Amino acid sequence: MSDAQKNDDKLGAVLFQVQDDLRKLRCSLRKISDGEKTLDIQALDSAILKTEKRIREHAEDYLNTVTKQPLVLPAIKDLPKKTVHIPKWKPALEEPALKVLQNVHPQRGDLPGPSSGEKSKPQRIITGPVVRQQVAEPKCRKNLGILKEDMRRGLDTNLLCMAIPHVSTHLHRGEDSFTTKTGLLASKPRCNKQLKLENEPGLTFKRADRECIPSLTTKTPPPSTNSNITDQVGTIQGIKDSIPKSPQNTVVDLPVQVPTSISRYSFTIIKGRINPTAKDFCLFKQSFSLCWSAVLYALEALEKLLRDFAVPLAKVSGERLVEFAHSWDNSGRMAPPVTNLLSVLENWEEVLGLVVQPGQRYKGEGGTEAAATRIQSCWRRYLAQTAYLHHCRRKWAAETIAMSWWMHNQMHYVREALQARRFRQLENHRSRAQHLAANWKHIQSSKRTIIHIPSLGFSQSQRQNLKGFNTLQNTQLWRLCDIRDENVEVIYVCPRHLGEDTLQYYTSVLRCERVTDGPDTRTAQAPSYSRRFVILTPEAVDYFPTHNMSLSTLLKYSPHTLKRIRNLIQGKQAYIVGGVAHVDDLAVADELGVPILASEPAIAQLYSTKSGGRRIFAVAELDVPPGQGDICSLNQLHETLAELMTQNINVQRWLFKIDSELSGRGTAYCDTCHLSCYNWALRKYQHHDPEKWKTAWVQESVLLRYLDEIPEWLARYAQPAKTSCYPTWAIFLKTFLRQGGVVEGCPPSESVTCLTVDLLLEPGGEVTMLSCGDQLHGSCQLESLGSTVPQTSVPPDTLISICMRVGQACLKQRILGHISLNLASFVNSNTMEQKVWAIDLDLAYSNQLAMTQMLLMMTGGTLNFRTGCLEVPVSEACCGHRTTSEPPVMNRHAVIGTHLFHSNLSMFYHHVFLKMCRTRGIGFNSKRMQGTVFALYDSIERCNMGMMTVSEDLPGALVTFARNLSVIHQEISAPKMQGETNFKKLIREIEEVLHMTRKNKMRAVEDETAA
């Protein structure tokens, strides 16, 4: 049988040799020049193809016959018979998905064949079922038997693999330790990311497009989806990291370890060309002639890769090449992956280092064409990308323009809708104001409901810069005292949630209200007072806790509170008393359907500024400080100041007031004593008489000198009054020029008394004085912290005349409601006459008026502006005599503090603080109508409060007020924790007022004695 196999192998070799010769002939015929007309190359080529096809068919039939022949194995004693089927060959095109199949590996070196010198032993024929999708090809006779000496010498086990066909079961089990490790192992899936060359225990059987031989399970890197010969330049950079630095093929589970780094069938490719006559290549070709057709395609692909990259030298491992050829699916004629091709090389690291060099592709075969193609593709890509980006920019621009236009239209529609709504609200406000003016006297004498909304409608920038804005809006809680009129019910809208202790305090104070009809009536009517006021907090306070919104805006966005107010005023006469005017006041009034006792917001904002107040005073023909308003530029400021200083050379200090600021926040000052030319100008003034000094040519030299020195003078010596608001003059000046302001001169006297008068401009056209008091100042002499009621600095007749003129001037400008007038009283040093200047005008309900309402309610008294006294009815026991008609009336004086601040007050709840005050003797005596009453503003922070002291005379009220401040400070402070407070500064101010009062009394006594 061995002879027959030898003959068959020789016949197969002949067939393959003929097939190879025909292929070479076809290639050589294609090189013949087209000039030879006698040779029909196309006909000859087709004939050779037909012959080659027929020979291939006969060769395949021959191989099918050979594979079906049984193999003879040496007999092994005491072993059970195992039968396996030899795998049949099937065309590769029928089963293209070989990658998902598992390979069957018989153990390497299991069945060594007998040597030529040994005797023939009984042999058994092994048969078995055919294994699908696996093929086996016979080899030459010389490879069937492997000598034991060759195994000892460490021959390559690939020979044994090629000599033994694949089986599907273990051939030897149980006795021989050498064969117990033989089994069926599936090959691991290929990795798509890394190139790994490793051996698995066993042999694999891999099929290609033709029948092939078994080989070692050396894993090659999987093909990349984008890697082929045509685009190797674009993908070759990603290969370098995926190739292992030191690949090793290890043989496992074998008695003899054969180093796999030495390839038996290696050959060399020089400059991408194979020398067909080289011995190593001829040996490789002769050894793998049965599967040469599959190897040839892989070899051609490898040659093309090496030529394309101009690789000078490459050492090919024949075994790896054959294994790669078997695993490569060439059915689609696609170029193999570069990583897989390089893995068949023994010097793959050197070749890879050369391949990955930039520009190496363009040094090889077809490099010029590849470079041109690359340049053209890059240029086309650049043009396409540029066009695409240009298109994207135009598309983005079109979308932006369209969106901007849509937003513009939407904003236009919304703006028009808002303007229409506000115009409608304004028209409704005017119609309701006319109805209020026509029926004012009737409303004042009948039952009515007053809705108090103490809103501060400042601009957004002002509201954001005010610390504790909601607390400032709640400093007028004593508006509740309007219920002292039995026809009045009060709805107070509070910007803060008040605690139970605060609500209980106000309820208890209002129940103990002093009624003018006597103590019996008071007891009978006390429960009714608690039912005639309601305190409501808008729900929007919780939605906007840090936005510093005005109270009217919060109420506008509080539908539940608005609904409750509508239910409370349903069927009743009602009107709103607001604070600083805001456009949302009209929206709230329109929602409730009630009038507002105030001016239109636009009119109020125009005349509530410092410049607007000066215009009102000019209409009223009042004395005002020398100055000018509506200054909006730096040059205008310098020129105006130079003219004013030249005309009023005796003024020692000049004030700069921002139009829209309140109180003393937006005020700065600068003294003329720091002006270097002031003494020279004063001498100039003294050289001329006052009448001559008024001419322009006399003042010209001084004016020019002032213009030169004023910029530097202001930059060095001007300073804001409250550095907490405006730290430096530069910051103040920036705001001053942006919002506009006023330049005014200070009264030329060391003793100046400022007073505040509250007026009500009734819709019927009447002017009513509601309160008046002399101001008390703290650290800033331009900011009022309280007042003494009634005022004692200006004669009552003069004060009434000033107030009436201001009220009528305001009524001419359609200003209604509550206004607050600030005046300055001093003695002119030249004429020794008292002068009163109108300083400021606020079109709002003042804190002093709210505290005055509390004063009048607690004492049951009235302010007599004709006499300038606070007349309080007292009981007969207090006055010491009995009368049968009306109770006696006595004069009282009060000190009011509206902005008392102490940081340590936050450590005490209100009920604890009030109890502490009672233990220290701080309280109000309702029988004697004197004592102390507090105004609690906030239940959360509790740092601010108000206080009022009432006494028989002004010094007594001042002393009581200062004593209360001192006691409270001592009780709530420790030596090492004094806290931040304005108590001490206010105490010093009170001491100065007491000192001035004593001096005035002594002067009055001296004048009487002299008379």
GROMACS .gro file of N, CA and C in nm, residues 467-578:
model
  336
  467LYS      N    1  -2.905   9.687   5.141
  467LYS     CA    2  -2.896   9.571   5.228
  467LYS      C    3  -3.022   9.564   5.315
  468GLY      N    4  -3.079   9.442   5.325
  468GLY     CA    5  -3.201   9.424   5.402
  468GLY      C    6  -3.318   9.501   5.344
  469PHE      N    7  -3.340   9.483   5.213
  469PHE     CA    8  -3.441   9.564   5.145
  469PHE      C    9  -3.581   9.537   5.198
  470ASN      N   10  -3.615   9.411   5.221
  470ASN     CA   11  -3.749   9.380   5.271
  470ASN      C   12  -3.772   9.434   5.411
  471THR      N   13  -3.666   9.441   5.492
  471THR     CA   14  -3.679   9.501   5.624
  471THR      C   15  -3.705   9.651   5.612
  472LEU      N   16  -3.639   9.718   5.516
  472LEU     CA   17  -3.665   9.860   5.494
  472LEU      C   18  -3.809   9.885   5.453
  473GLN      N   19  -3.866   9.792   5.376
  473GLN     CA   20  -4.006   9.810   5.335
  473GLN      C   21  -4.103   9.785   5.450
  474ASN      N   22  -4.055   9.724   5.556
  474ASN     CA   23  -4.144   9.691   5.667
  474ASN      C   24  -4.125   9.782   5.788
  475THR      N   25  -4.058   9.896   5.770
  475THR     CA   26  -4.036   9.987   5.882
  475THR      C   27  -4.157  10.076   5.912
  476GLN      N   28  -4.266  10.055   5.841
  476GLN     CA   29  -4.385  10.138   5.861
  476GLN      C   30  -4.504  10.054   5.907
  477LEU      N   31  -4.474   9.957   5.995
  477LEU     CA   32  -4.581   9.871   6.046
  477LEU      C   33  -4.685   9.950   6.127
  478TRP      N   34  -4.643  10.063   6.181
  478TRP     CA   35  -4.737  10.139   6.263
  478TRP      C   36  -4.838  10.216   6.177
  479ARG      N   37  -4.843  10.192   6.047
  479ARG     CA   38  -4.956  10.240   5.968
  479ARG      C   39  -5.087  10.177   6.018
  480LEU      N   40  -5.072  10.066   6.089
  480LEU     CA   41  -5.190  10.001   6.145
  480LEU      C   42  -5.268  10.094   6.238
  481CYS      N   43  -5.201  10.196   6.289
  481CYS     CA   44  -5.267  10.286   6.384
  481CYS      C   45  -5.373  10.375   6.321
  482ASP      N   46  -5.393  10.363   6.191
  482ASP     CA   47  -5.504  10.435   6.129
  482ASP      C   48  -5.639  10.387   6.183
  483ILE      N   49  -5.641  10.271   6.249
  483ILE     CA   50  -5.767  10.221   6.303
  483ILE      C   51  -5.812  10.301   6.426
  484ARG      N   52  -5.732  10.399   6.468
  484ARG     CA   53  -5.781  10.483   6.578
  484ARG      C   54  -5.904  10.562   6.536
  485ASP      N   55  -5.922  10.578   6.404
  485ASP     CA   56  -6.050  10.629   6.354
  485ASP      C   57  -6.146  10.511   6.345
  486GLU      N   58  -6.259  10.521   6.415
  486GLU     CA   59  -6.351  10.408   6.423
  486GLU      C   60  -6.413  10.373   6.289
  487ASN      N   61  -6.405  10.457   6.190
  487ASN     CA   62  -6.460  10.429   6.058
  487ASN      C   63  -6.360  10.362   5.963
  488VAL      N   64  -6.241  10.334   6.013
  488VAL     CA   65  -6.133  10.286   5.926
  488VAL      C   66  -6.103  10.140   5.958
  489GLU      N   67  -6.089  10.061   5.854
  489GLU     CA   68  -6.033   9.926   5.860
  489GLU      C   69  -5.904   9.926   5.778
  490VAL      N   70  -5.806   9.855   5.826
  490VAL     CA   71  -5.673   9.857   5.765
  490VAL      C   72  -5.637   9.717   5.717
  491ILE      N   73  -5.591   9.710   5.593
  491ILE     CA   74  -5.529   9.589   5.537
  491ILE      C   75  -5.383   9.624   5.511
  492TYR      N   76  -5.295   9.565   5.588
  492TYR     CA   77  -5.152   9.596   5.576
  492TYR      C   78  -5.084   9.480   5.504
  493VAL      N   79  -5.020   9.511   5.392
  493VAL     CA   80  -4.945   9.411   5.315
  493VAL      C   81  -4.801   9.415   5.363
  494CYS      N   82  -4.759   9.302   5.418
  494CYS     CA   83  -4.626   9.296   5.483
  494CYS      C   84  -4.528   9.221   5.392
  495PRO      N   85  -4.408   9.274   5.372
  495PRO     CA   86  -4.310   9.206   5.288
  495PRO      C   87  -4.234   9.094   5.358
  496ARG      N   88  -4.265   9.071   5.484
  496ARG     CA   89  -4.198   8.967   5.562
  496ARG      C   90  -4.302   8.882   5.634
  497HIS      N   91  -4.265   8.757   5.658
  497HIS     CA   92  -4.348   8.672   5.743
  497HIS      C   93  -4.318   8.707   5.888
  498LEU      N   94  -4.418   8.755   5.960
  498LEU     CA   95  -4.400   8.793   6.100
  498LEU      C   96  -4.423   8.672   6.189
  499GLY      N   97  -4.341   8.663   6.293
  499GLY     CA   98  -4.355   8.554   6.388
  499GLY      C   99  -4.476   8.574   6.479
  500GLU      N  100  -4.509   8.468   6.549
  500GLU     CA  101  -4.624   8.475   6.639
  500GLU      C  102  -4.601   8.575   6.750
  501ASP      N  103  -4.478   8.586   6.802
  501ASP     CA  104  -4.452   8.681   6.910
  501ASP      C  105  -4.468   8.825   6.861
  502THR      N  106  -4.427   8.852   6.736
  502THR     CA  107  -4.442   8.987   6.681
  502THR      C  108  -4.588   9.022   6.659
  503LEU      N  109  -4.663   8.929   6.603
  503LEU     CA  110  -4.807   8.954   6.582
  503LEU      C  111  -4.879   8.972   6.714
  504GLN      N  112  -4.841   8.892   6.812
  504GLN     CA  113  -4.905   8.906   6.944
  504GLN      C  114  -4.871   9.041   7.007
  505TYR      N  115  -4.749   9.090   6.986
  505TYR     CA  116  -4.710   9.219   7.041
  505TYR      C  117  -4.794   9.332   6.981
  506TYR      N  118  -4.806   9.335   6.849
  506TYR     CA  119  -4.884   9.441   6.786
  506TYR      C  120  -5.033   9.431   6.822
  507THR      N  121  -5.082   9.311   6.832
  507THR     CA  122  -5.223   9.295   6.870
  507THR      C  123  -5.248   9.346   7.010
  508SER      N  124  -5.156   9.314   7.103
  508SER     CA  125  -5.175   9.361   7.240
  508SER      C  126  -5.162   9.512   7.251
  509VAL      N  127  -5.070   9.572   7.172
  509VAL     CA  128  -5.055   9.719   7.177
  509VAL      C  129  -5.179   9.787   7.121
  510LEU      N  130  -5.232   9.736   7.010
  510LEU     CA  131  -5.349   9.799   6.949
  510LEU      C  132  -5.475   9.779   7.034
  511ARG      N  133  -5.483   9.675   7.112
  511ARG     CA  134  -5.599   9.656   7.200
  511ARG      C  135  -5.597   9.755   7.315
  512CYS      N  136  -5.481   9.798   7.359
  512CYS     CA  137  -5.470   9.892   7.471
  512CYS      C  138  -5.470  10.036   7.421
  513GLU      N  139  -5.529  10.058   7.303
  513GLU     CA  140  -5.532  10.193   7.246
  513GLU      C  141  -5.608  10.289   7.334
  514ARG      N  142  -5.557  10.413   7.339
  514ARG     CA  143  -5.618  10.519   7.420
  514ARG      C  144  -5.728  10.588   7.341
  515VAL      N  145  -5.850  10.582   7.390
  515VAL     CA  146  -5.964  10.642   7.322
  515VAL      C  147  -5.999  10.770   7.393
  516THR      N  148  -6.030  10.872   7.314
  516THR     CA  149  -6.054  11.004   7.370
  516THR      C  150  -6.183  11.011   7.450
  517ASP      N  151  -6.273  10.916   7.433
  517ASP     CA  152  -6.400  10.923   7.504
  517ASP      C  153  -6.389  10.882   7.649
  518GLY      N  154  -6.281  10.824   7.693
  518GLY     CA  155  -6.266  10.788   7.834
  518GLY      C  156  -6.234  10.642   7.850
  519PRO      N  157  -6.198  10.602   7.973
  519PRO     CA  158  -6.156  10.465   7.997
  519PRO      C  159  -6.268  10.364   7.982
  520ASP      N  160  -6.390  10.400   8.010
  520ASP     CA  161  -6.499  10.304   7.998
  520ASP      C  162  -6.522  10.265   7.853
  521THR      N  163  -6.521  10.366   7.769
  521THR     CA  164  -6.538  10.337   7.626
  521THR      C  165  -6.422  10.254   7.572
  522ARG      N  166  -6.306  10.280   7.622
  522ARG     CA  167  -6.188  10.205   7.576
  522ARG      C  168  -6.206  10.057   7.603
  523THR      N  169  -6.252  10.022   7.722
  523THR     CA  170  -6.266   9.881   7.756
  523THR      C  171  -6.374   9.814   7.671
  524ALA      N  172  -6.477   9.888   7.641
  524ALA     CA  173  -6.586   9.830   7.562
  524ALA      C  174  -6.546   9.810   7.417
  525GLN      N  175  -6.463   9.900   7.363
  525GLN     CA  176  -6.431   9.893   7.222
  525GLN      C  177  -6.299   9.823   7.192
  526ALA      N  178  -6.225   9.785   7.293
  526ALA     CA  179  -6.094   9.725   7.269
  526ALA      C  180  -6.099   9.600   7.184
  527PRO      N  181  -6.195   9.506   7.206
  527PRO     CA  182  -6.195   9.388   7.120
  527PRO      C  183  -6.221   9.419   6.973
  528SER      N  184  -6.291   9.531   6.944
  528SER     CA  185  -6.323   9.561   6.805
  528SER      C  186  -6.201   9.606   6.727
  529TYR      N  187  -6.100   9.660   6.792
  529TYR     CA  188  -5.983   9.710   6.720
  529TYR      C  189  -5.901   9.596   6.660
  530SER      N  190  -5.896   9.483   6.728
  530SER     CA  191  -5.820   9.371   6.675
  530SER      C  192  -5.888   9.310   6.553
  531ARG      N  193  -6.018   9.336   6.537
  531ARG     CA  194  -6.089   9.283   6.420
  531ARG      C  195  -6.087   9.381   6.303
  532ARG      N  196  -6.033   9.500   6.322
  532ARG     CA  197  -6.036   9.599   6.215
  532ARG      C  198  -5.902   9.617   6.145
  533PHE      N  199  -5.811   9.526   6.164
  533PHE     CA  200  -5.687   9.528   6.086
  533PHE      C  201  -5.648   9.385   6.049
  534VAL      N  202  -5.590   9.370   5.933
  534VAL     CA  203  -5.545   9.241   5.881
  534VAL      C  204  -5.405   9.261   5.825
  535ILE      N  205  -5.317   9.169   5.857
  535ILE     CA  206  -5.179   9.171   5.805
  535ILE      C  207  -5.165   9.054   5.709
  536LEU      N  208  -5.132   9.082   5.584
  536LEU     CA  209  -5.118   8.980   5.480
  536LEU      C  210  -4.976   8.984   5.424
  537THR      N  211  -4.925   8.867   5.394
  537THR     CA  212  -4.793   8.854   5.330
  537THR      C  213  -4.810   8.786   5.195
  538PRO      N  214  -4.768   8.848   5.085
  538PRO     CA  215  -4.784   8.785   4.953
  538PRO      C  216  -4.707   8.654   4.944
  539GLU      N  217  -4.765   8.557   4.875
  539GLU     CA  218  -4.697   8.428   4.861
  539GLU      C  219  -4.574   8.437   4.772
  540ALA      N  220  -4.564   8.542   4.690
  540ALA     CA  221  -4.446   8.556   4.605
  540ALA      C  222  -4.320   8.589   4.684
  541VAL      N  223  -4.336   8.625   4.812
  541VAL     CA  224  -4.217   8.649   4.895
  541VAL      C  225  -4.134   8.523   4.906
  542ASP      N  226  -4.199   8.406   4.908
  542ASP     CA  227  -4.126   8.280   4.915
  542ASP      C  228  -4.066   8.242   4.782
  543TYR      N  229  -4.123   8.291   4.672
  543TYR     CA  230  -4.072   8.256   4.540
  543TYR      C  231  -3.951   8.339   4.500
  544PHE      N  232  -3.943   8.462   4.549
  544PHE     CA  233  -3.833   8.551   4.514
  544PHE      C  234  -3.768   8.604   4.642
  545PRO      N  235  -3.698   8.518   4.716
  545PRO     CA  236  -3.644   8.563   4.846
  545PRO      C  237  -3.525   8.655   4.836
  546THR      N  238  -3.451   8.651   4.725
  546THR     CA  239  -3.327   8.729   4.715
  546THR      C  240  -3.328   8.828   4.599
  547HIS      N  241  -3.444   8.854   4.539
  547HIS     CA  242  -3.449   8.940   4.422
  547HIS      C  243  -3.469   9.087   4.455
  548ASN      N  244  -3.495   9.119   4.581
  548ASN     CA  245  -3.517   9.258   4.623
  548ASN      C  246  -3.622   9.328   4.537
  549MET      N  247  -3.735   9.261   4.523
  549MET     CA  248  -3.846   9.320   4.446
  549MET      C  249  -3.925   9.414   4.534
  550SER      N  250  -3.985   9.514   4.470
  550SER     CA  251  -4.073   9.603   4.546
  550SER      C  252  -4.197   9.526   4.588
  551LEU      N  253  -4.260   9.574   4.695
  551LEU     CA  254  -4.374   9.503   4.751
  551LEU      C  255  -4.491   9.499   4.652
  552SER      N  256  -4.511   9.604   4.577
  552SER     CA  257  -4.619   9.603   4.478
  552SER      C  258  -4.594   9.498   4.370
  553THR      N  259  -4.469   9.478   4.331
  553THR     CA  260  -4.437   9.374   4.234
  553THR      C  261  -4.464   9.236   4.291
  554LEU      N  262  -4.425   9.214   4.416
  554LEU     CA  263  -4.453   9.085   4.479
  554LEU      C  264  -4.603   9.060   4.490
  555LEU      N  265  -4.678   9.164   4.523
  555LEU     CA  266  -4.823   9.149   4.533
  555LEU      C  267  -4.885   9.124   4.395
  556LYS      N  268  -4.828   9.182   4.294
  556LYS     CA  269  -4.878   9.161   4.158
  556LYS      C  270  -4.868   9.014   4.118
  557TYR      N  271  -4.763   8.946   4.163
  557TYR     CA  272  -4.743   8.805   4.131
  557TYR      C  273  -4.795   8.713   4.241
  558SER      N  274  -4.889   8.759   4.321
  558SER     CA  275  -4.947   8.679   4.430
  558SER      C  276  -5.099   8.674   4.411
  559PRO      N  277  -5.150   8.586   4.328
  559PRO     CA  278  -5.295   8.585   4.300
  559PRO      C  279  -5.379   8.549   4.421
  560HIS      N  280  -5.329   8.463   4.509
  560HIS     CA  281  -5.408   8.424   4.627
  560HIS      C  282  -5.427   8.543   4.721
  561THR      N  283  -5.321   8.621   4.741
  561THR     CA  284  -5.333   8.738   4.828
  561THR      C  285  -5.425   8.842   4.766
  562LEU      N  286  -5.415   8.862   4.636
  562LEU     CA  287  -5.505   8.956   4.569
  562LEU      C  288  -5.651   8.911   4.581
  563LYS      N  289  -5.673   8.781   4.567
  563LYS     CA  290  -5.811   8.731   4.581
  563LYS      C  291  -5.864   8.753   4.721
  564ARG      N  292  -5.779   8.734   4.821
  564ARG     CA  293  -5.825   8.756   4.958
  564ARG      C  294  -5.855   8.903   4.984
  565ILE      N  295  -5.770   8.991   4.930
  565ILE     CA  296  -5.797   9.135   4.947
  565ILE      C  297  -5.929   9.173   4.880
  566ARG      N  298  -5.955   9.117   4.761
  566ARG     CA  299  -6.082   9.147   4.694
  566ARG      C  300  -6.201   9.100   4.778
  567ASN      N  301  -6.184   8.986   4.842
  567ASN     CA  302  -6.293   8.938   4.928
  567ASN      C  303  -6.312   9.027   5.050
  568LEU      N  304  -6.202   9.084   5.103
  568LEU     CA  305  -6.212   9.169   5.221
  568LEU      C  306  -6.273   9.305   5.191
  569ILE      N  307  -6.252   9.357   5.072
  569ILE     CA  308  -6.302   9.492   5.039
  569ILE      C  309  -6.429   9.486   4.956
  570GLN      N  310  -6.484   9.367   4.937
  570GLN     CA  311  -6.602   9.356   4.853
  570GLN      C  312  -6.718   9.434   4.914
  571GLY      N  313  -6.776   9.523   4.835
  571GLY     CA  314  -6.889   9.602   4.881
  571GLY      C  315  -6.852   9.717   4.973
  572LYS      N  316  -6.724   9.751   4.985
  572LYS     CA  317  -6.679   9.858   5.074
  572LYS      C  318  -6.605   9.963   4.993
  573GLN      N  319  -6.600  10.083   5.049
  573GLN     CA  320  -6.519  10.189   4.990
  573GLN      C  321  -6.375  10.170   5.035
  574ALA      N  322  -6.283  10.165   4.941
  574ALA     CA  323  -6.143  10.137   4.973
  574ALA      C  324  -6.053  10.215   4.879
  575TYR      N  325  -5.933  10.240   4.924
  575TYR     CA  326  -5.829  10.300   4.841
  575TYR      C  327  -5.694  10.254   4.894
  576ILE      N  328  -5.593  10.270   4.809
  576ILE     CA  329  -5.458  10.222   4.840
  576ILE      C  330  -5.371  10.340   4.880
  577VAL      N  331  -5.293  10.320   4.988
  577VAL     CA  332  -5.189  10.413   5.028
  577VAL      C  333  -5.056  10.340   5.010
  578GLY      N  334  -4.979  10.384   4.912
  578GLY     CA  335  -4.855  10.314   4.881
  578GLY      C  336  -4.732  10.377   4.944
   0.00000   0.00000   0.00000
